[in-house]
C-alpha positions as YAML, in Angstrom:
chain: A
units: angstrom
residues:
- id: 1
  name: MET
  ca: [99.66, -36.87, 118.18]
- id: 2
  name: GLY
  ca: [98.58, -33.48, 116.84]
- id: 3
  name: GLN
  ca: [100.23, -31.03, 114.54]
- id: 4
  name: VAL
  ca: [102.17, -28.27, 116.31]
- id: 5
  name: LYS
  ca: [102.58, -24.95, 114.53]
- id: 6
  name: ALA
  ca: [104.55, -21.75, 115.14]
- id: 7
  name: GLY
  ca: [104.63, -18.76, 112.84]
- id: 8
  name: SER
  ca: [106.13, -15.27, 112.69]
- id: 9
  name: SER
  ca: [106.06, -12.44, 110.14]
- id: 10
  name: ILE
  ca: [108.02, -9.29, 109.41]
- id: 11
  name: GLU
  ca: [107.83, -6.40, 106.95]
- id: 12
  name: VAL
  ca: [111.11, -5.81, 105.09]
- id: 13
  name: GLY
  ca: [112.11, -2.90, 102.87]
- id: 14
  name: ALA
  ca: [113.31, -5.09, 100.00]
- id: 15
  name: ASP
  ca: [111.11, -6.05, 97.04]
- id: 16
  name: PRO
  ca: [109.84, -9.66, 96.85]
- id: 17
  name: GLN
  ca: [112.43, -10.81, 94.27]
- id: 18
  name: ARG
  ca: [115.39, -9.57, 96.33]
- id: 19
  name: THR
  ca: [113.85, -10.95, 99.51]
- id: 20
  name: LEU
  ca: [113.24, -14.37, 97.99]
- id: 21
  name: ALA
  ca: [116.79, -14.44, 96.59]
- id: 22
  name: ALA
  ca: [118.14, -13.76, 100.10]
- id: 23
  name: ILE
  ca: [115.99, -16.49, 101.69]
- id: 24
  name: THR
  ca: [117.04, -19.06, 99.09]
- id: 25
  name: ASP
  ca: [120.75, -18.23, 99.39]
- id: 26
  name: TYR
  ca: [121.83, -21.04, 101.71]
- id: 27
  name: THR
  ca: [125.54, -20.45, 101.10]
- id: 28
  name: GLU
  ca: [126.12, -16.77, 101.91]
- id: 29
  name: MET
  ca: [122.94, -15.28, 103.40]
- id: 30
  name: ARG
  ca: [121.58, -18.09, 105.54]
- id: 31
  name: PRO
  ca: [124.58, -18.30, 107.90]
- id: 32
  name: LYS
  ca: [124.28, -14.52, 108.44]
- id: 33
  name: ILE
  ca: [120.64, -14.62, 109.53]
- id: 34
  name: LEU
  ca: [120.60, -17.68, 111.79]
- id: 35
  name: SER
  ca: [120.38, -16.99, 115.52]
- id: 36
  name: ALA
  ca: [122.63, -18.47, 118.21]
- id: 37
  name: HIS
  ca: [120.11, -21.33, 118.53]
- id: 38
  name: TYR
  ca: [121.56, -22.83, 115.34]
- id: 39
  name: ARG
  ca: [124.81, -24.83, 115.37]
- id: 40
  name: ASP
  ca: [126.87, -26.80, 112.88]
- id: 41
  name: TYR
  ca: [125.17, -25.27, 109.84]
- id: 42
  name: LYS
  ca: [126.38, -26.56, 106.49]
- id: 43
  name: VAL
  ca: [125.22, -26.91, 102.90]
- id: 44
  name: VAL
  ca: [125.33, -30.54, 101.78]
- id: 45
  name: GLU
  ca: [124.07, -30.11, 98.19]
- id: 46
  name: GLY
  ca: [123.43, -27.09, 96.01]
- id: 47
  name: GLY
  ca: [123.30, -23.87, 97.97]
- id: 48
  name: GLN
  ca: [120.99, -21.72, 95.89]
- id: 49
  name: GLY
  ca: [117.26, -22.40, 95.97]
- id: 50
  name: ASP
  ca: [115.41, -25.48, 94.82]
- id: 51
  name: GLY
  ca: [117.18, -28.79, 95.41]
- id: 52
  name: THR
  ca: [119.47, -27.47, 98.13]
- id: 53
  name: VAL
  ca: [120.10, -29.76, 101.09]
- id: 54
  name: ALA
  ca: [121.35, -28.13, 104.29]
- id: 55
  name: GLU
  ca: [121.99, -29.47, 107.78]
- id: 56
  name: TRP
  ca: [122.00, -27.80, 111.17]
- id: 57
  name: THR
  ca: [121.36, -28.44, 114.83]
- id: 58
  name: LEU
  ca: [118.56, -26.42, 116.38]
- id: 59
  name: GLN
  ca: [118.98, -25.94, 120.13]
- id: 60
  name: ALA
  ca: [115.51, -24.66, 121.01]
- id: 61
  name: THR
  ca: [116.02, -25.07, 124.76]
- id: 62
  name: GLU
  ca: [118.70, -26.54, 127.00]
- id: 63
  name: LYS
  ca: [117.16, -30.00, 126.58]
- id: 64
  name: ARG
  ca: [115.33, -29.65, 123.26]
- id: 65
  name: VAL
  ca: [117.73, -30.29, 120.35]
- id: 66
  name: ARG
  ca: [116.88, -31.29, 116.77]
- id: 67
  name: ASN
  ca: [119.31, -32.35, 114.07]
- id: 68
  name: ILE
  ca: [117.80, -31.07, 110.84]
- id: 69
  name: ARG
  ca: [118.57, -32.23, 107.30]
- id: 70
  name: ALA
  ca: [116.45, -29.91, 105.19]
- id: 71
  name: GLN
  ca: [115.51, -30.64, 101.60]
- id: 72
  name: VAL
  ca: [114.59, -27.33, 99.95]
- id: 73
  name: SER
  ca: [111.89, -26.81, 97.36]
- id: 74
  name: VAL
  ca: [110.88, -23.47, 95.87]
- id: 75
  name: ALA
  ca: [107.52, -22.85, 94.20]
- id: 76
  name: ASP
  ca: [106.90, -19.26, 93.11]
- id: 77
  name: THR
  ca: [107.31, -17.21, 96.33]
- id: 78
  name: VAL
  ca: [107.15, -20.13, 98.78]
- id: 79
  name: VAL
  ca: [110.25, -21.88, 100.09]
- id: 80
  name: THR
  ca: [109.74, -25.20, 101.85]
- id: 81
  name: GLU
  ca: [112.37, -26.92, 103.98]
- id: 82
  name: LYS
  ca: [111.40, -30.52, 104.82]
- id: 83
  name: ASP
  ca: [113.44, -32.30, 107.48]
- id: 84
  name: ALA
  ca: [114.51, -35.81, 106.46]
- id: 85
  name: ASN
  ca: [114.94, -36.74, 110.16]
- id: 86
  name: SER
  ca: [111.46, -35.82, 111.40]
- id: 87
  name: THR
  ca: [108.09, -34.37, 110.44]
- id: 88
  name: LEU
  ca: [109.37, -30.79, 110.83]
- id: 89
  name: VAL
  ca: [108.67, -28.44, 107.92]
- id: 90
  name: ASN
  ca: [109.69, -24.77, 107.64]
- id: 91
  name: THR
  ca: [107.69, -22.73, 105.14]
- id: 92
  name: TRP
  ca: [108.86, -19.26, 104.11]
- id: 93
  name: LYS
  ca: [106.33, -17.09, 102.22]
- id: 94
  name: VAL
  ca: [107.17, -13.78, 100.57]
- id: 95
  name: THR
  ca: [104.36, -11.42, 99.56]
- id: 96
  name: PRO
  ca: [104.46, -7.86, 98.21]
- id: 97
  name: SER
  ca: [103.76, -5.14, 100.77]
- id: 98
  name: GLY
  ca: [103.94, -1.53, 99.63]
- id: 99
  name: ALA
  ca: [107.50, -0.85, 98.45]
- id: 100
  name: GLY
  ca: [108.77, -3.93, 100.28]
- id: 101
  name: SER
  ca: [107.69, -7.42, 101.28]
- id: 102
  name: THR
  ca: [106.09, -9.38, 104.06]
- id: 103
  name: VAL
  ca: [108.01, -12.51, 105.05]
- id: 104
  name: THR
  ca: [106.19, -15.20, 106.99]
- id: 105
  name: LEU
  ca: [108.04, -18.14, 108.49]
- id: 106
  name: GLU
  ca: [105.94, -21.06, 109.71]
- id: 107
  name: THR
  ca: [107.20, -24.27, 111.30]
- id: 108
  name: THR
  ca: [105.02, -27.36, 111.71]
- id: 109
  name: TRP
  ca: [105.63, -30.86, 113.05]
- id: 110
  name: GLN
  ca: [103.74, -33.79, 114.51]
- id: 111
  name: GLY
  ca: [103.81, -33.41, 118.28]
- id: 112
  name: ALA
  ca: [104.08, -36.01, 120.98]
- id: 113
  name: GLY
  ca: [101.02, -37.84, 122.25]
- id: 114
  name: GLY
  ca: [99.42, -37.69, 125.68]
- id: 115
  name: ILE
  ca: [100.18, -35.12, 128.34]
- id: 116
  name: ALA
  ca: [103.63, -34.42, 126.85]
- id: 117
  name: GLY
  ca: [101.92, -33.47, 123.60]
- id: 118
  name: ILE
  ca: [99.63, -31.04, 125.38]
- id: 119
  name: PHE
  ca: [102.58, -29.24, 126.94]
- id: 120
  name: GLU
  ca: [104.51, -29.33, 123.67]
- id: 121
  name: GLY
  ca: [101.55, -27.82, 121.84]
- id: 122
  name: ILE
  ca: [101.38, -24.96, 124.33]
- id: 123
  name: PHE
  ca: [105.01, -24.13, 125.07]
- id: 124
  name: ALA
  ca: [107.03, -25.16, 122.00]
- id: 125
  name: PRO
  ca: [105.37, -22.60, 119.68]
- id: 126
  name: LEU
  ca: [106.08, -19.79, 122.14]
- id: 127
  name: GLY
  ca: [109.80, -20.53, 122.21]
- id: 128
  name: LEU
  ca: [110.00, -21.18, 118.49]
- id: 129
  name: ARG
  ca: [108.28, -17.87, 117.66]
- id: 130
  name: LYS
  ca: [111.05, -16.06, 119.56]
- id: 131
  name: ILE
  ca: [113.69, -17.90, 117.53]
- id: 132
  name: GLN
  ca: [111.81, -17.18, 114.28]
- id: 133
  name: ALA
  ca: [111.48, -13.48, 115.18]
- id: 134
  name: GLU
  ca: [115.23, -13.26, 115.70]
- id: 135
  name: VAL
  ca: [115.97, -14.93, 112.35]
- id: 136
  name: LEU
  ca: [113.49, -12.63, 110.57]
- id: 137
  name: ALA
  ca: [114.98, -9.54, 112.26]
- id: 138
  name: ASN
  ca: [118.42, -10.67, 111.09]
- id: 139
  name: LEU
  ca: [117.06, -11.09, 107.54]
- id: 140
  name: ASN
  ca: [115.64, -7.57, 107.69]
- id: 141
  name: ARG
  ca: [119.00, -6.22, 108.90]
- id: 142
  name: GLU
  ca: [120.91, -7.99, 106.11]
- id: 143
  name: LEU
  ca: [118.49, -6.71, 103.45]
- id: 144
  name: GLY
  ca: [119.20, -3.20, 104.80]
...
């Protein structure tokens, strides 16, 4: 069982503080930036930043569905969403870039073992990067 990782980045025109505020707004902003791969999104606790708990269903493929219960922690310019139902972790990093910011979204989890794990390690990151790119493009659009 090896770690599987997928990551995507985007340059946005908003400064790091505004960008981080948008990423950590699970009540208003998050529903606006999620792609059609996300269903049943809801905030369970909090809604703004550290300590927030949110749930959603990620439909990565027709057969690949994950029910996520994310516990959010924020440290400086890094937002971590740890799934209580699995080993999945989303990490959002915001860094200054010229007049704007670079946002990197990385997802990691412990993959399956054996031959299934080999295929998962090859194909799952490809599909997840497409989903991440769509979410990041939506974030960029919302930040205007």
